[in-house]
């Protein structure tokens, strides 16, 4: 599979790139700061430096790909439109070049699924970030593409297990966290198959 990863130098993005290369995929890693990718030379890896807010650059890198994975995240907790603007560009590029499969990592909470006191606190603290993830989700919902949205609970730096729970209704009962490596595994699985197409999936152990 040939895929482009936007936000490839972030915590989840790096895991996606590494796992994809290990699986034999051809990967284009789209980054703003290549030094943050922390990966050496690999024959299956192409590193592209650019701004995902630039529509023309995004369209260019989507051409010829089989799938897109978007791991772009917010730079803080304030008001933002970063994720939805990037998603708009990705959708436009995919439509122009006939690429149909896209996996996007958002966050648990975008559908108001976090309950109780802890949920209230998280919804307040992350309200601007969650609102923009929701806008990105709504763009995908109307796109006509084969999309999957990941909604992970609290992220950790533990190693990949391949064993986690998922649900398209809320979040896994009692689940508290999931590693970035396992979120990456879910994104790659979704990009390579139809199992989660058209679904917004809560993830946790």
Short mmCIF file of C-alpha atoms in Angstrom, two decimals:
data_model
loop_
_atom_site.label_atom_id
_atom_site.label_comp_id
_atom_site.label_asym_id
_atom_site.label_seq_id
_atom_site.Cartn_x
_atom_site.Cartn_y
_atom_site.Cartn_z
CA UNK A 1 0.00 0.00 0.00
CA UNK A 2 1.13 3.53 -0.75
CA UNK A 3 0.05 6.04 1.85
CA UNK A 4 0.73 9.59 2.91
CA UNK A 5 0.81 10.48 6.59
CA UNK A 6 0.05 14.07 7.57
CA UNK A 7 1.36 15.02 11.00
CA UNK A 8 3.98 12.29 10.65
CA UNK A 9 6.39 13.82 13.17
CA UNK A 10 3.94 13.77 16.08
CA UNK A 11 3.67 11.07 18.73
CA UNK A 12 1.13 8.96 16.85
CA UNK A 13 2.36 9.92 13.40
CA UNK A 14 5.85 8.55 14.04
CA UNK A 15 4.35 5.26 15.20
CA UNK A 16 2.20 5.08 12.07
CA UNK A 17 5.21 5.65 9.82
CA UNK A 18 7.37 3.07 11.61
CA UNK A 19 4.67 0.39 11.66
CA UNK A 20 3.78 1.04 8.02
CA UNK A 21 7.41 0.68 6.94
CA UNK A 22 7.80 -2.49 9.00
CA UNK A 23 4.73 -3.89 7.21
CA UNK A 24 6.29 -3.18 3.81
CA UNK A 25 4.18 -0.18 2.82
CA UNK A 26 5.48 2.78 0.82
CA UNK A 27 5.14 5.86 3.03
CA UNK A 28 5.21 9.58 2.33
CA UNK A 29 5.72 11.38 5.65
CA UNK A 30 4.47 14.97 5.41
CA UNK A 31 6.05 17.10 8.13
CA UNK A 32 6.85 20.68 9.00
CA UNK A 33 10.05 19.78 10.88
CA UNK A 34 11.82 16.70 9.44
CA UNK A 35 14.23 16.47 12.38
CA UNK A 36 11.30 15.57 14.65
CA UNK A 37 10.51 12.46 12.61
CA UNK A 38 13.40 10.64 14.37
CA UNK A 39 13.70 7.99 11.67
CA UNK A 40 16.78 7.15 9.66
CA UNK A 41 16.95 6.37 5.97
CA UNK A 42 14.54 3.71 4.74
CA UNK A 43 13.97 2.68 1.11
CA UNK A 44 10.20 2.78 1.59
CA UNK A 45 10.13 6.27 3.12
CA UNK A 46 9.81 9.64 1.40
CA UNK A 47 9.95 12.66 3.69
CA UNK A 48 8.25 15.83 2.45
CA UNK A 49 8.57 19.14 4.26
CA UNK A 50 5.54 21.38 3.95
CA UNK A 51 2.58 23.10 5.52
CA UNK A 52 -0.63 21.06 5.55
CA UNK A 53 -2.58 24.34 5.50
CA UNK A 54 -1.34 24.87 1.94
CA UNK A 55 -3.93 23.27 -0.34
CA UNK A 56 -1.65 22.92 -3.34
CA UNK A 57 1.08 21.13 -1.39
CA UNK A 58 -1.42 18.74 0.18
CA UNK A 59 -3.00 17.91 -3.18
CA UNK A 60 0.40 17.20 -4.69
CA UNK A 61 1.34 14.62 -2.05
CA UNK A 62 -2.02 12.84 -2.20
CA UNK A 63 -1.64 12.14 -5.92
CA UNK A 64 -0.89 8.47 -6.55
CA UNK A 65 -1.56 7.30 -2.99
CA UNK A 66 -3.81 4.42 -1.97
CA UNK A 67 -4.76 5.91 1.40
CA UNK A 68 -4.31 8.92 3.67
CA UNK A 69 -3.71 8.94 7.41
CA UNK A 70 -4.06 12.24 9.28
CA UNK A 71 -2.44 12.62 12.70
CA UNK A 72 -2.37 16.42 12.78
CA UNK A 73 -3.03 17.68 16.30
CA UNK A 74 -3.55 21.00 18.02
CA UNK A 75 -0.64 23.11 19.26
CA UNK A 76 -2.38 24.07 22.51
CA UNK A 77 -5.75 24.31 24.23
CA UNK A 78 -6.95 27.61 22.78
CA UNK A 79 -9.34 28.24 19.92
CA UNK A 80 -8.18 26.53 16.75
CA UNK A 81 -9.28 25.59 13.25
CA UNK A 82 -6.07 23.74 12.38
CA UNK A 83 -7.47 20.21 12.19
CA UNK A 84 -10.59 21.14 10.24
CA UNK A 85 -8.64 23.29 7.78
CA UNK A 86 -6.15 20.49 7.18
CA UNK A 87 -8.99 18.01 6.77
CA UNK A 88 -10.67 20.28 4.22
CA UNK A 89 -7.44 20.30 2.21
CA UNK A 90 -7.06 16.53 2.47
CA UNK A 91 -10.62 15.92 1.30
CA UNK A 92 -10.16 18.26 -1.65
CA UNK A 93 -6.93 16.51 -2.60
CA UNK A 94 -8.47 13.06 -2.30
CA UNK A 95 -11.43 13.97 -4.47
CA UNK A 96 -9.20 15.53 -7.11
CA UNK A 97 -6.92 12.50 -7.33
CA UNK A 98 -9.47 9.72 -6.82
CA UNK A 99 -8.17 8.51 -3.45
CA UNK A 100 -10.98 7.18 -1.29
CA UNK A 101 -9.59 5.84 2.02
CA UNK A 102 -8.69 8.13 4.91
CA UNK A 103 -8.14 7.49 8.63
CA UNK A 104 -8.09 10.40 11.07
CA UNK A 105 -7.17 10.49 14.75
CA UNK A 106 -9.37 12.83 16.78
CA UNK A 107 -10.07 12.38 20.50
CA UNK A 108 -12.57 10.79 22.82
CA UNK A 109 -15.10 13.47 23.73
CA UNK A 110 -15.96 14.88 20.31
CA UNK A 111 -19.47 13.42 20.51
CA UNK A 112 -20.03 14.36 24.16
CA UNK A 113 -19.43 10.74 25.16
CA UNK A 114 -17.28 11.44 28.24
CA UNK A 115 -19.55 11.38 31.27
CA UNK A 116 -19.29 12.11 34.98
CA UNK A 117 -17.09 14.64 36.74
CA UNK A 118 -13.93 13.61 34.91
CA UNK A 119 -15.76 13.87 31.61
CA UNK A 120 -17.05 17.32 32.50
CA UNK A 121 -13.54 18.49 33.36
CA UNK A 122 -12.04 17.07 30.17
CA UNK A 123 -14.80 18.56 28.05
CA UNK A 124 -14.15 21.97 29.59
CA UNK A 125 -10.37 21.83 29.33
CA UNK A 126 -10.37 20.47 25.78
CA UNK A 127 -13.47 22.26 24.50
CA UNK A 128 -11.72 24.19 21.72
CA UNK A 129 -9.71 21.19 20.55
CA UNK A 130 -12.75 18.90 20.65
CA UNK A 131 -14.82 21.45 18.75
CA UNK A 132 -12.32 21.51 15.90
CA UNK A 133 -11.98 17.73 15.82
CA UNK A 134 -15.77 17.66 15.54
CA UNK A 135 -15.66 20.06 12.60
CA UNK A 136 -13.12 17.79 10.90
CA UNK A 137 -15.37 14.78 11.57
CA UNK A 138 -18.36 16.60 10.08
CA UNK A 139 -16.36 17.38 6.94
CA UNK A 140 -15.56 13.68 6.59
CA UNK A 141 -19.18 12.75 7.23
CA UNK A 142 -20.27 14.81 4.22
CA UNK A 143 -17.29 13.93 2.01
CA UNK A 144 -18.49 10.74 0.38
CA UNK A 145 -15.09 9.16 1.10
CA UNK A 146 -14.29 5.89 2.90
CA UNK A 147 -13.30 7.48 6.20
CA UNK A 148 -12.58 6.25 9.71
CA UNK A 149 -12.20 8.43 12.80
CA UNK A 150 -10.29 7.19 15.84
CA UNK A 151 -11.38 8.58 19.23
CA UNK A 152 -8.71 7.37 21.69
CA UNK A 153 -8.91 7.79 25.43
CA UNK A 154 -5.84 9.11 27.29
CA UNK A 155 -2.68 8.46 25.29
CA UNK A 156 0.39 6.73 26.72
CA UNK A 157 3.86 5.91 25.41
CA UNK A 158 3.60 2.21 26.19
CA UNK A 159 4.56 -0.28 23.49
CA UNK A 160 2.35 -1.77 20.81
CA UNK A 161 0.17 -4.71 21.88
CA UNK A 162 -2.39 -5.04 19.10
CA UNK A 163 -4.90 -5.86 21.85
CA UNK A 164 -7.41 -3.12 22.61
CA UNK A 165 -11.14 -2.52 22.65
CA UNK A 166 -13.10 -0.44 20.21
CA UNK A 167 -16.69 0.71 19.91
CA UNK A 168 -18.63 2.93 17.55
CA UNK A 169 -20.96 3.88 20.41
CA UNK A 170 -19.29 6.08 23.03
CA UNK A 171 -16.04 4.70 24.43
CA UNK A 172 -15.11 1.20 25.67
CA UNK A 173 -16.71 0.63 29.08
CA UNK A 174 -14.25 1.30 31.88
CA UNK A 175 -11.47 2.12 29.44
CA UNK A 176 -9.05 4.81 30.57
CA UNK A 177 -6.10 4.86 28.18
CA UNK A 178 -4.40 3.44 25.11
CA UNK A 179 -0.87 3.68 23.76
CA UNK A 180 0.02 5.82 20.77
CA UNK A 181 1.46 2.68 19.20
CA UNK A 182 -1.88 0.89 19.39
CA UNK A 183 -3.73 3.91 18.00
CA UNK A 184 -1.28 3.81 15.10
CA UNK A 185 -2.06 0.11 14.62
CA UNK A 186 -5.77 0.91 14.47
CA UNK A 187 -5.23 3.69 11.91
CA UNK A 188 -3.16 1.45 9.65
CA UNK A 189 -5.67 -1.38 9.92
CA UNK A 190 -8.48 1.01 9.01
CA UNK A 191 -6.56 2.43 6.05
CA UNK A 192 -5.85 -1.05 4.70
CA UNK A 193 -9.35 -2.55 5.03
CA UNK A 194 -13.05 -1.71 4.99
CA UNK A 195 -13.69 -2.97 8.52
CA UNK A 196 -14.17 0.47 10.09
CA UNK A 197 -15.26 2.49 7.07
CA UNK A 198 -17.78 5.21 7.83
CA UNK A 199 -17.36 4.85 11.60
CA UNK A 200 -16.18 7.02 14.48
CA UNK A 201 -14.49 4.55 16.84
CA UNK A 202 -13.74 4.94 20.54
CA UNK A 203 -10.49 3.22 21.56
CA UNK A 204 -9.16 2.04 24.93
CA UNK A 205 -7.78 -1.02 26.71
#
